[in-house]
Amino acid sequence: MTAKFPDIAPRLPAAEGHDWPEFRPGWVWLTGAGPGDPGLLTLNALHGLREADVVVHDALVDPRILSWARPGARLIHSGKRGGKASPKQRDITLHLVELARAGNRVLRLKGGDPFVFGRGGEEALGLVEAGIPFRVVPGISSGVGGLAHAGIPVTHRDVNQSVTFVTGHDKRGLAPVTVDWEAVAKASPVVVIYMGMKHLGEIAAAMIAAGRAGSEPVAIVTDASLPTQRVLETSLATAAADAEAAGMQPPALIVVGRNVLLRQALDWAGQMAGEPPRSLDPLGTRAQDDAAEG
Ligand code: SAH
């Protein structure tokens, strides 16, 4: 029988020579919650959840993760402060400062990793400015761990020696004009785009204009690592239309590159559900590898 939430709320292991960090009153922990699946939370994040007086969380943090907070802890959805739909980043930071000054242990919980397109740096700067002590607890970023749940390795020796993580959204919600798409397209065999759904058509066109083939494989992964995860395999030229036709909704990661082909063999979640691998040699490199090894 598999245990169900919350009766498996995990206990932190004790290890000789390792002490869990002390969460002191008046401190803020800027913490990553991972891409979604509660099992992808780090132990330090779980420890923080167990100790915090207040948890200030983003919309992307799974409710089952929040259910692990210390009983009696205050949970604050940072997206809905004071009835306003979407508070300014400055307001969120000021709120963290107020809560810490009042002597709370404040866990600031964000999806993925707080320092990867998570504005963790902005909040940390605000804390430093206000003289609030803080710790950063990294998380698994969706652009790495979320893709792993879709059976897509973010690097693979036969495909890429580098990867670019890029945002498809700038501070004002526009397609990022500050991104040099030509440089990105030329430099990096694999490009992972966060927050890219709204401007997918423009981004794909810019990458094609910069020399990427319209036929290049693209995957769009929504709700990565969650039971509602969906993956659409498409190409650069057809990505925007296919995503729309399939009704792919954010949060979504878009990955451009031949590493997407590996999913034909490595879609472990699909295989757990009974789908056989579509190919055992998705990159067509097996014969060469055998020859090289002689
Ligand atoms: N700090 C986060 C990113 C925050 S920006 C991280 O490290 O993952 C929010 C964007 O992250 C979303 O628009 C989407 O592009 C991506 N994202 C986060 N969680 C996701 C998930 N479970 N599935 C797909 N995309 C996700």
JSON list of C-alpha atoms and ligand atoms in Angstrom, two decimals, residues 34-37 58 60 110-119 139-144 146 167 193-197 221-226 229 250-254, ligand 1:
[
{"chain": "A", "resi": 34, "resn": "GLY", "atom": "CA", "xyz": [11.18, 22.66, -6.40]},
{"chain": "A", "resi": 35, "resn": "PRO", "atom": "CA", "xyz": [9.08, 22.26, -9.54]},
{"chain": "A", "resi": 36, "resn": "GLY", "atom": "CA", "xyz": [5.94, 20.85, -7.92]},
{"chain": "A", "resi": 37, "resn": "ASP", "atom": "CA", "xyz": [6.16, 17.26, -6.73]},
{"chain": "A", "resi": 58, "resn": "ASP", "atom": "CA", "xyz": [4.00, 31.98, -4.25]},
{"chain": "A", "resi": 60, "resn": "LEU", "atom": "CA", "xyz": [3.30, 27.89, -7.76]},
{"chain": "A", "resi": 110, "resn": "LYS", "atom": "CA", "xyz": [9.13, 30.04, -4.03]},
{"chain": "A", "resi": 111, "resn": "GLY", "atom": "CA", "xyz": [8.65, 27.58, -6.87]},
{"chain": "A", "resi": 112, "resn": "GLY", "atom": "CA", "xyz": [11.81, 25.95, -8.22]},
{"chain": "A", "resi": 113, "resn": "ASP", "atom": "CA", "xyz": [14.98, 27.70, -7.12]},
{"chain": "A", "resi": 114, "resn": "PRO", "atom": "CA", "xyz": [14.70, 31.17, -5.60]},
{"chain": "A", "resi": 115, "resn": "PHE", "atom": "CA", "xyz": [17.66, 32.50, -7.57]},
{"chain": "A", "resi": 116, "resn": "VAL", "atom": "CA", "xyz": [16.52, 31.21, -10.98]},
{"chain": "A", "resi": 117, "resn": "PHE", "atom": "CA", "xyz": [14.04, 33.67, -12.48]},
{"chain": "A", "resi": 118, "resn": "GLY", "atom": "CA", "xyz": [12.52, 33.77, -9.01]},
{"chain": "A", "resi": 119, "resn": "ARG", "atom": "CA", "xyz": [13.33, 37.32, -7.93]},
{"chain": "A", "resi": 139, "resn": "GLY", "atom": "CA", "xyz": [15.64, 24.31, -4.78]},
{"chain": "A", "resi": 140, "resn": "ILE", "atom": "CA", "xyz": [15.46, 22.17, -7.89]},
{"chain": "A", "resi": 141, "resn": "SER", "atom": "CA", "xyz": [14.76, 24.53, -10.73]},
{"chain": "A", "resi": 142, "resn": "SER", "atom": "CA", "xyz": [11.93, 23.50, -13.04]},
{"chain": "A", "resi": 143, "resn": "GLY", "atom": "CA", "xyz": [14.17, 24.00, -16.08]},
{"chain": "A", "resi": 144, "resn": "VAL", "atom": "CA", "xyz": [16.33, 21.10, -14.90]},
{"chain": "A", "resi": 146, "resn": "GLY", "atom": "CA", "xyz": [10.93, 19.55, -14.49]},
{"chain": "A", "resi": 167, "resn": "THR", "atom": "CA", "xyz": [13.08, 34.12, -19.73]},
{"chain": "A", "resi": 193, "resn": "ILE", "atom": "CA", "xyz": [12.71, 29.06, -21.95]},
{"chain": "A", "resi": 194, "resn": "TYR", "atom": "CA", "xyz": [10.87, 29.93, -18.75]},
{"chain": "A", "resi": 195, "resn": "MET", "atom": "CA", "xyz": [7.67, 32.01, -18.87]},
{"chain": "A", "resi": 196, "resn": "GLY", "atom": "CA", "xyz": [7.67, 31.78, -22.64]},
{"chain": "A", "resi": 197, "resn": "MET", "atom": "CA", "xyz": [4.11, 30.78, -23.55]},
{"chain": "A", "resi": 221, "resn": "VAL", "atom": "CA", "xyz": [6.13, 20.79, -20.59]},
{"chain": "A", "resi": 222, "resn": "THR", "atom": "CA", "xyz": [3.31, 22.07, -18.41]},
{"chain": "A", "resi": 223, "resn": "ASP", "atom": "CA", "xyz": [2.83, 21.27, -14.70]},
{"chain": "A", "resi": 224, "resn": "ALA", "atom": "CA", "xyz": [6.15, 19.44, -14.76]},
{"chain": "A", "resi": 225, "resn": "SER", "atom": "CA", "xyz": [6.53, 16.76, -12.06]},
{"chain": "A", "resi": 226, "resn": "LEU", "atom": "CA", "xyz": [2.86, 16.98, -11.05]},
{"chain": "A", "resi": 229, "resn": "GLN", "atom": "CA", "xyz": [2.00, 17.13, -16.22]},
{"chain": "A", "resi": 250, "resn": "PRO", "atom": "CA", "xyz": [1.28, 27.91, -18.12]},
{"chain": "A", "resi": 251, "resn": "PRO", "atom": "CA", "xyz": [3.28, 27.20, -16.05]},
{"chain": "A", "resi": 252, "resn": "ALA", "atom": "CA", "xyz": [5.22, 25.77, -18.93]},
{"chain": "A", "resi": 253, "resn": "LEU", "atom": "CA", "xyz": [8.80, 25.17, -19.92]},
{"chain": "A", "resi": 254, "resn": "ILE", "atom": "CA", "xyz": [9.80, 25.30, -23.54]},
{"chain": "B", "resi": 1, "resn": "SAH", "atom": "N1", "xyz": [12.21, 29.90, -9.73]},
{"chain": "B", "resi": 1, "resn": "SAH", "atom": "C1", "xyz": [11.48, 29.04, -10.63]},
{"chain": "B", "resi": 1, "resn": "SAH", "atom": "C2", "xyz": [11.03, 29.79, -11.86]},
{"chain": "B", "resi": 1, "resn": "SAH", "atom": "C3", "xyz": [10.04, 30.90, -11.57]},
{"chain": "B", "resi": 1, "resn": "SAH", "atom": "S1", "xyz": [9.45, 31.69, -12.99]},
{"chain": "B", "resi": 1, "resn": "SAH", "atom": "C4", "xyz": [12.33, 27.82, -10.99]},
{"chain": "B", "resi": 1, "resn": "SAH", "atom": "O1", "xyz": [13.53, 27.78, -10.65]},
{"chain": "B", "resi": 1, "resn": "SAH", "atom": "O2", "xyz": [11.80, 26.89, -11.57]},
{"chain": "B", "resi": 1, "resn": "SAH", "atom": "C5", "xyz": [7.96, 30.79, -13.31]},
{"chain": "B", "resi": 1, "resn": "SAH", "atom": "C6", "xyz": [8.15, 29.93, -14.53]},
{"chain": "B", "resi": 1, "resn": "SAH", "atom": "O3", "xyz": [8.85, 28.74, -14.18]},
{"chain": "B", "resi": 1, "resn": "SAH", "atom": "C7", "xyz": [6.88, 29.44, -15.15]},
{"chain": "B", "resi": 1, "resn": "SAH", "atom": "O4", "xyz": [6.29, 30.42, -15.99]},
{"chain": "B", "resi": 1, "resn": "SAH", "atom": "C8", "xyz": [7.39, 28.26, -15.94]},
{"chain": "B", "resi": 1, "resn": "SAH", "atom": "O5", "xyz": [8.07, 28.68, -17.09]},
{"chain": "B", "resi": 1, "resn": "SAH", "atom": "C9", "xyz": [8.41, 27.69, -14.99]},
{"chain": "B", "resi": 1, "resn": "SAH", "atom": "N2", "xyz": [7.87, 26.63, -14.12]},
{"chain": "B", "resi": 1, "resn": "SAH", "atom": "C10", "xyz": [7.91, 26.59, -12.78]},
{"chain": "B", "resi": 1, "resn": "SAH", "atom": "N3", "xyz": [7.36, 25.44, -12.32]},
{"chain": "B", "resi": 1, "resn": "SAH", "atom": "C11", "xyz": [6.97, 24.75, -13.41]},
{"chain": "B", "resi": 1, "resn": "SAH", "atom": "C12", "xyz": [6.35, 23.49, -13.61]},
{"chain": "B", "resi": 1, "resn": "SAH", "atom": "N4", "xyz": [6.02, 22.68, -12.59]},
{"chain": "B", "resi": 1, "resn": "SAH", "atom": "N5", "xyz": [6.08, 23.10, -14.88]},
{"chain": "B", "resi": 1, "resn": "SAH", "atom": "C13", "xyz": [6.42, 23.86, -15.92]},
{"chain": "B", "resi": 1, "resn": "SAH", "atom": "N6", "xyz": [7.00, 25.06, -15.80]},
{"chain": "B", "resi": 1, "resn": "SAH", "atom": "C14", "xyz": [7.28, 25.51, -14.56]}
]
